[in-house]
GROMACS .gro file of C-alpha atoms in nm:
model
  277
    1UNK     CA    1  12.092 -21.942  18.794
    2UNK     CA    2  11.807 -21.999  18.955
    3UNK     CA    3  11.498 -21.724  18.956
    4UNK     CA    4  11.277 -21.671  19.250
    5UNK     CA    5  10.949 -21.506  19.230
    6UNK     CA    6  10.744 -21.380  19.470
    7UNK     CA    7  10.457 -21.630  19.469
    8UNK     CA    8  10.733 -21.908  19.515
    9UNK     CA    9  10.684 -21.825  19.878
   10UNK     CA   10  10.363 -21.942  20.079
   11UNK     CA   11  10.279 -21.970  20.430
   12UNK     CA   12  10.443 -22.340  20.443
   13UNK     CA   13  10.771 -22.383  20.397
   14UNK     CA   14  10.910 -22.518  20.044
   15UNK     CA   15  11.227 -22.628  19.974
   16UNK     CA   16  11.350 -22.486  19.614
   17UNK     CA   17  11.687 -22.634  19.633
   18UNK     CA   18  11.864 -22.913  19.776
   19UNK     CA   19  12.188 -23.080  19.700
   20UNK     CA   20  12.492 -23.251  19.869
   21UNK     CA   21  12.564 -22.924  20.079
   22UNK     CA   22  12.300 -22.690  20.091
   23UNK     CA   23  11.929 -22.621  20.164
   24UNK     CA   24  11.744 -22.350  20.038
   25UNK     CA   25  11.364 -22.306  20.203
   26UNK     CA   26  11.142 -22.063  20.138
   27UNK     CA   27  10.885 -21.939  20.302
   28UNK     CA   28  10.597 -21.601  20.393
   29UNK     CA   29  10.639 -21.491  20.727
   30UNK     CA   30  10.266 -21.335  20.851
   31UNK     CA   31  10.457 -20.998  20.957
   32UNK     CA   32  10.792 -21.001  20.794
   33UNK     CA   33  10.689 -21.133  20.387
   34UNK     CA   34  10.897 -21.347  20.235
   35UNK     CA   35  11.169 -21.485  20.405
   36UNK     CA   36  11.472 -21.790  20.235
   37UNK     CA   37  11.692 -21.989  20.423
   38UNK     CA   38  12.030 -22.108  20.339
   39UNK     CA   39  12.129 -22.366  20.554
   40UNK     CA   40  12.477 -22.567  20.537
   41UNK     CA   41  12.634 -22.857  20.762
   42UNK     CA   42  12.745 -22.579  20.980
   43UNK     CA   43  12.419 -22.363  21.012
   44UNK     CA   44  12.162 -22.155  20.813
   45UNK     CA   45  12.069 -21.816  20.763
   46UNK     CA   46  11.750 -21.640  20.738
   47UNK     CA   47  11.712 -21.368  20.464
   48UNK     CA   48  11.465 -21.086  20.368
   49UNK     CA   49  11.565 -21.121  19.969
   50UNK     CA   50  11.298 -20.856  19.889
   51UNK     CA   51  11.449 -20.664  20.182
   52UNK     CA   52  11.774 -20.585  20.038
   53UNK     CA   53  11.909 -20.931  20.141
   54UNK     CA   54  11.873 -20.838  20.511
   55UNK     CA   55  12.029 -21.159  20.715
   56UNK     CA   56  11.755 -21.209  20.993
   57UNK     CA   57  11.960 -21.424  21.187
   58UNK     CA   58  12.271 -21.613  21.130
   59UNK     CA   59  12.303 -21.967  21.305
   60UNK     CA   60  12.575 -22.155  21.327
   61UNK     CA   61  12.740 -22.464  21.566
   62UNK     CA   62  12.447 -22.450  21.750
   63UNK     CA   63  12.487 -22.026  21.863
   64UNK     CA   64  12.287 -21.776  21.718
   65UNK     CA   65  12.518 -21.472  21.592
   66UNK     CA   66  12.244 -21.208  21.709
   67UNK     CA   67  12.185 -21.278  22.038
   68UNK     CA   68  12.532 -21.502  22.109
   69UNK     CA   69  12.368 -21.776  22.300
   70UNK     CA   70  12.227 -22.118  22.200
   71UNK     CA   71  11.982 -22.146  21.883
   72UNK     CA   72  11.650 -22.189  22.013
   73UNK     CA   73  11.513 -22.206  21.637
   74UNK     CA   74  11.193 -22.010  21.755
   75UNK     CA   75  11.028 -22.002  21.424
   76UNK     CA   76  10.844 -21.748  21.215
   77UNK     CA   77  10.855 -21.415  21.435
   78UNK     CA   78  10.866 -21.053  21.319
   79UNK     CA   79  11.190 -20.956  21.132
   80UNK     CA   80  11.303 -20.703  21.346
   81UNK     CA   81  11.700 -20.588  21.462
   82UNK     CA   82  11.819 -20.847  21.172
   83UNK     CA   83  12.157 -20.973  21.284
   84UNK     CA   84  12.309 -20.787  20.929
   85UNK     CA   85  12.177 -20.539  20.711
   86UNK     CA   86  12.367 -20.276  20.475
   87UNK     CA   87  12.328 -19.946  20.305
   88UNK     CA   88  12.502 -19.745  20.099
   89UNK     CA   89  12.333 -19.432  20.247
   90UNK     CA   90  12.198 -19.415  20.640
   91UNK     CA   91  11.848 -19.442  20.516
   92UNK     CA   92  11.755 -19.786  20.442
   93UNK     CA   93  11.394 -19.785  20.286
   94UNK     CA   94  11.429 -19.737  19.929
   95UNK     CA   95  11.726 -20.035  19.931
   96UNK     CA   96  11.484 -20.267  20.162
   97UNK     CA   97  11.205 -20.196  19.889
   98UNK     CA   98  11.411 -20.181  19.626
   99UNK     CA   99  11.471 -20.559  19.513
  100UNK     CA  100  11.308 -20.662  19.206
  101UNK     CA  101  11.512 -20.964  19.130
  102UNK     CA  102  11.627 -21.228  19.322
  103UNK     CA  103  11.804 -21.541  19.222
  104UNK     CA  104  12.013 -21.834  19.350
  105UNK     CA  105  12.358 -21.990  19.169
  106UNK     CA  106  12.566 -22.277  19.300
  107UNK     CA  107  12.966 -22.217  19.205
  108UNK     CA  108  13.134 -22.517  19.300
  109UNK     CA  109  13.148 -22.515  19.685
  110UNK     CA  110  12.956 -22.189  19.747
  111UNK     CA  111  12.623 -22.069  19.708
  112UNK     CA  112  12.531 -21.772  19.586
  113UNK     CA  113  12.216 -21.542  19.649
  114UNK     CA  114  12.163 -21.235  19.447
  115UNK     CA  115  11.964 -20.951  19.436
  116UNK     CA  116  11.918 -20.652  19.193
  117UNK     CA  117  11.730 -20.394  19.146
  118UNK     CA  118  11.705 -19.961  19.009
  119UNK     CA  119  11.647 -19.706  19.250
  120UNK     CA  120  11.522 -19.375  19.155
  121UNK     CA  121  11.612 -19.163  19.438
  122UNK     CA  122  11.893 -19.193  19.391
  123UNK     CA  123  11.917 -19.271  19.036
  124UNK     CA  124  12.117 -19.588  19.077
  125UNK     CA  125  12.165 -19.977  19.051
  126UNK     CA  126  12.217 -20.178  19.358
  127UNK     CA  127  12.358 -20.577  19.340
  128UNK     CA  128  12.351 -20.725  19.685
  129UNK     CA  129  12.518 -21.065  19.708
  130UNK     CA  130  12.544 -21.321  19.977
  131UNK     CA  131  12.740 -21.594  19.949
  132UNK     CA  132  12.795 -21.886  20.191
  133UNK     CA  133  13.086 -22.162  20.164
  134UNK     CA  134  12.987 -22.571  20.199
  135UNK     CA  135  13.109 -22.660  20.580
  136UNK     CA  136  13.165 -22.299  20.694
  137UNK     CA  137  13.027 -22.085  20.912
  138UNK     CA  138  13.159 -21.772  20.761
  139UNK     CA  139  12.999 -21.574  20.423
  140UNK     CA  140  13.028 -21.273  20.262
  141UNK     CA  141  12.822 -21.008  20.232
  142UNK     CA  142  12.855 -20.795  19.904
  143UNK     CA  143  12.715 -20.502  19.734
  144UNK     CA  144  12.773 -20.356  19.382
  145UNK     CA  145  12.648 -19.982  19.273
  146UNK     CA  146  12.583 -19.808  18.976
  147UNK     CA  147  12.539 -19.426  18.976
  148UNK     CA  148  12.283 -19.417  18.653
  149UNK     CA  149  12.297 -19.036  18.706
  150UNK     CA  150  12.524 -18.778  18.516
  151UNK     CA  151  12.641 -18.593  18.920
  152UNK     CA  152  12.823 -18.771  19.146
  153UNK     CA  153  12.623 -18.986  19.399
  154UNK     CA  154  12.736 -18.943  19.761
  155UNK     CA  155  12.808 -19.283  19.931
  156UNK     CA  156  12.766 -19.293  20.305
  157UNK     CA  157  12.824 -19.680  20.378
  158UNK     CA  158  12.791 -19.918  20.673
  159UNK     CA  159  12.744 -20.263  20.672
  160UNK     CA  160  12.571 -20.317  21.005
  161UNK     CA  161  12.673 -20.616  21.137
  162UNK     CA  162  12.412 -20.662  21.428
  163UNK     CA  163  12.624 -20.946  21.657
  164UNK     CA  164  12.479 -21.005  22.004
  165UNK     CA  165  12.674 -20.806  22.262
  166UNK     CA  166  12.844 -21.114  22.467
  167UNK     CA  167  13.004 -20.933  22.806
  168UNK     CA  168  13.301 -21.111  22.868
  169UNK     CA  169  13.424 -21.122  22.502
  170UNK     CA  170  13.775 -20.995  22.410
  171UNK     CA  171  13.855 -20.850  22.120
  172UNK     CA  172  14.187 -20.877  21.881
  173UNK     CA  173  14.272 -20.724  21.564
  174UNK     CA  174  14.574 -20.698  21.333
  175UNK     CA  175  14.577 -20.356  21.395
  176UNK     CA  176  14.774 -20.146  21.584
  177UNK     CA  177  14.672 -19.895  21.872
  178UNK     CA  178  14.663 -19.608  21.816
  179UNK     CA  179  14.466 -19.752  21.478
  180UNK     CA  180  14.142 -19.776  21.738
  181UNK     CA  181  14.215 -19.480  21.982
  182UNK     CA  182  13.847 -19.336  22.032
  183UNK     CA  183  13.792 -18.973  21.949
  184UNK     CA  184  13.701 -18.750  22.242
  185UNK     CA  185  13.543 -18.837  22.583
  186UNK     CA  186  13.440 -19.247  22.566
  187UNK     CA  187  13.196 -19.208  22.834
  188UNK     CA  188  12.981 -18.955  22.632
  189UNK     CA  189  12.958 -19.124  22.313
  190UNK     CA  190  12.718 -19.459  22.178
  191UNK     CA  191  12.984 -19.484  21.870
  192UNK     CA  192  13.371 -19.556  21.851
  193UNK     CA  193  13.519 -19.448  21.503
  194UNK     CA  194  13.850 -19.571  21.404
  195UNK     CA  195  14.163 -19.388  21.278
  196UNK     CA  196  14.156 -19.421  20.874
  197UNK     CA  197  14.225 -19.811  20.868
  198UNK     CA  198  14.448 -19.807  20.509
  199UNK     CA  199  14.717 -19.606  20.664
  200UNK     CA  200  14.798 -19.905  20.877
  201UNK     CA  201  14.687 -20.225  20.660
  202UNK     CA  202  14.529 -20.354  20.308
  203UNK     CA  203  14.277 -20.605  20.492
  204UNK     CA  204  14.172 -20.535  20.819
  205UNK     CA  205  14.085 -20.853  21.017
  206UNK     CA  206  13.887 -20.785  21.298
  207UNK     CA  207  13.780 -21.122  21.622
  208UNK     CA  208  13.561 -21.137  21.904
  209UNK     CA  209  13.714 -21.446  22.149
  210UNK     CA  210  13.398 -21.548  22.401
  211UNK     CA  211  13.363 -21.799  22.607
  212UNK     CA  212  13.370 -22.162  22.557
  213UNK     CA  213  13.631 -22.139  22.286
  214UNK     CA  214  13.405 -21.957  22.039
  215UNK     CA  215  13.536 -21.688  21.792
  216UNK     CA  216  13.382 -21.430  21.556
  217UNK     CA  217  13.542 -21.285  21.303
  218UNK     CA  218  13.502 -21.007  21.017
  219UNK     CA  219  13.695 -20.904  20.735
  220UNK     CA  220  13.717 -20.633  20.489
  221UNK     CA  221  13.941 -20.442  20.254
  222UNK     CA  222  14.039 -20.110  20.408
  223UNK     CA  223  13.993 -19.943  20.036
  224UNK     CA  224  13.641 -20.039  20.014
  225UNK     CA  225  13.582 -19.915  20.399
  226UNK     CA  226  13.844 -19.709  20.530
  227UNK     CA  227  13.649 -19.711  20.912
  228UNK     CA  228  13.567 -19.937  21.171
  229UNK     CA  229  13.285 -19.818  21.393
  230UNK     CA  230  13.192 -20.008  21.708
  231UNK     CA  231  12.846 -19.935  21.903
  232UNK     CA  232  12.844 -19.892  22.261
  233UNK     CA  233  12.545 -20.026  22.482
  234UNK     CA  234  12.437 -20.032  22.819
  235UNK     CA  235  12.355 -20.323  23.006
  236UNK     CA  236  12.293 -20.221  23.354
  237UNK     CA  237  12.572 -20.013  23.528
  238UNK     CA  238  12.818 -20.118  23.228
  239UNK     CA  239  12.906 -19.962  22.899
  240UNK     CA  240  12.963 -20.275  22.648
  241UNK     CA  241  13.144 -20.218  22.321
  242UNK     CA  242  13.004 -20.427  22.035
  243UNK     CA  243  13.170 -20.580  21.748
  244UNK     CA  244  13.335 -20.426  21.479
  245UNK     CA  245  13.099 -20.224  21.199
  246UNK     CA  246  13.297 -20.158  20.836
  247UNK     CA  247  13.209 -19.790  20.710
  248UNK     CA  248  13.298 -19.608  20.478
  249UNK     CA  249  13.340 -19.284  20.654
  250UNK     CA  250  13.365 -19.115  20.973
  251UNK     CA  251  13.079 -19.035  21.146
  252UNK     CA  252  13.277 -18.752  21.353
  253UNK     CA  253  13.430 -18.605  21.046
  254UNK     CA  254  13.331 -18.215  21.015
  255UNK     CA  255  13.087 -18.143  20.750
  256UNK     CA  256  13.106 -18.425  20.616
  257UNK     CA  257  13.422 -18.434  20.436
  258UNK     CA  258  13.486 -18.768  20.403
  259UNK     CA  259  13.213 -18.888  20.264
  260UNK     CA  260  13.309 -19.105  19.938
  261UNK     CA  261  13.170 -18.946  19.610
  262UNK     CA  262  13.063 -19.212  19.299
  263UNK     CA  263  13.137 -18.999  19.021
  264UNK     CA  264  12.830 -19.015  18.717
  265UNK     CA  265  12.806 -19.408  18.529
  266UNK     CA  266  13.075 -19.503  18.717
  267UNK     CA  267  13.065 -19.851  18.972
  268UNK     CA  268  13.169 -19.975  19.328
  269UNK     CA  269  13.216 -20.293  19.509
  270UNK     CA  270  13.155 -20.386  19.833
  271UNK     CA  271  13.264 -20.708  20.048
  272UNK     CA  272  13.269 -20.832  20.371
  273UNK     CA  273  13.314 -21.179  20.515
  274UNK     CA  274  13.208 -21.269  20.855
  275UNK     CA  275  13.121 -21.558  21.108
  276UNK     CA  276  13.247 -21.789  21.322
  277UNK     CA  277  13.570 -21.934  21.303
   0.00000   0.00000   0.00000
């Protein structure tokens, strides 16, 4: 394992690990504090580790996931509408300020990024992983919680996977239809919400086809999410629907009944792999 600290990261960029397959920089952005990259043959992406592991951007065969056209490697901006950032509750700022330890680990092919830290409201410990493969442009993104509390911790998850909106894409999943029939009047709603996803399958495998041959793709198990949620945004006169979101509840579900509950000491994981194919 290899320890970062803070001070590791100045205003010029400085390369803390290098081998056959991957690149790790790191580096202070003026607006956005510290910022690593982990770069493969395939790509790199940009990371807020103190941020809760927010991914920044994600770049890979020469297309950047958050926007879905051509890299254009602009350089040290603000760190703002991150192509992938995740929560176990909707409100993200005692997560993005919660990391107090961050640390990088090569296992065999893959490279591992980890984060930790203790929140006190609420009373819990959060373990954000990335991990990205040698010569792929896929990686997971993981999360582990604690409830250090005696009550049970209410867990209201999303892992927002932030993928440009591309207008022609088509999108497949092994999943059947009525699986992804949208609640209610589509034209009045900026969310779709699956059905419950583990009454059809055990992994739910979601693509995005766009042009030129390229393909997106995200994974998850359908116990650790049991929803797919899919954003809805206007460009112009149309109504676009983004790429899939896995949640961990409905956001249409009255009163909030399903809502997962963490009961008191006890621990969850969290995993989702993503990318291009």
């Amino acid at each position: 394992m290899i320890n970062l600290a803070p001070e590791q990261f100045g205003m010029q960029p400085d390369e803390v690990f290098r081998n056959a397959d991957f690149v790790v920089t790191a580096f202070t952005c003026e607006e956005g504090g510290q910022v690593l990259t982990l770069a493969n043959r395939r790509g790199t992406l940009t990371v807020l580790p103190y941020r809760g592991l927010t991914i920044w951007d994600a770049e890979f065969d020469g297309y950047s996931l958050k926007s879905g056209r051509r890299s254009t490697r602009a350089g040290k901006g603000k760190p703002v509408g991150g192509v992938a950032f995740h929560s176990p509750w909707p409100q993200q700022d005692s997560l993005l300020a919660g990391m107090q330890r961050i640390g990088l680990q090569v296992e065999g092919d893959t490279l591992a990024l980890y984060g930790s830290g203790e929140l006190s409201h609420p009373r819990c410990r959060v373990r954000p992983a990335l991990r990205l493969t040698a010569d792929s442009a896929q990686f997971a993104i993981e999360m582990q919680i604690t409830n250090l509390a005696d009550e049970p911790l209410p867990l209201d998850y999303v892992c927002h996977l932030n993928y440009g909106c591309i207008p022609d894409a088509v999108f497949r999943q092994n999943l059947p239809a009525p699986a992804l029939a949208p609640h209610g009047n589509v034209a009045e709603q900026e969310m779709l919400c699956s059905d419950d996803l583990s009454l059809y399958v055990d992994q739910a495998e979601f693509f995005m086809l766009a042009s030129k041959g390229r393909r997106y793709v995200t994974r998850f198990s359908t116990a650790q999410f049991n929803y797919g949620l899919r954003p809805i945004t206007q460009q112009g006169s149309q109504r676009l629907v983004r790429f899939v979101q896995p949640a961990t509840c409905s956001p249409y579900t009255p009163g909030g009944a399903a809502v997962k509950m963490l009961g008191g000491g006890k621990m969850r994981e969290f995993r989702v792999t993503t990318g291009v194919v």
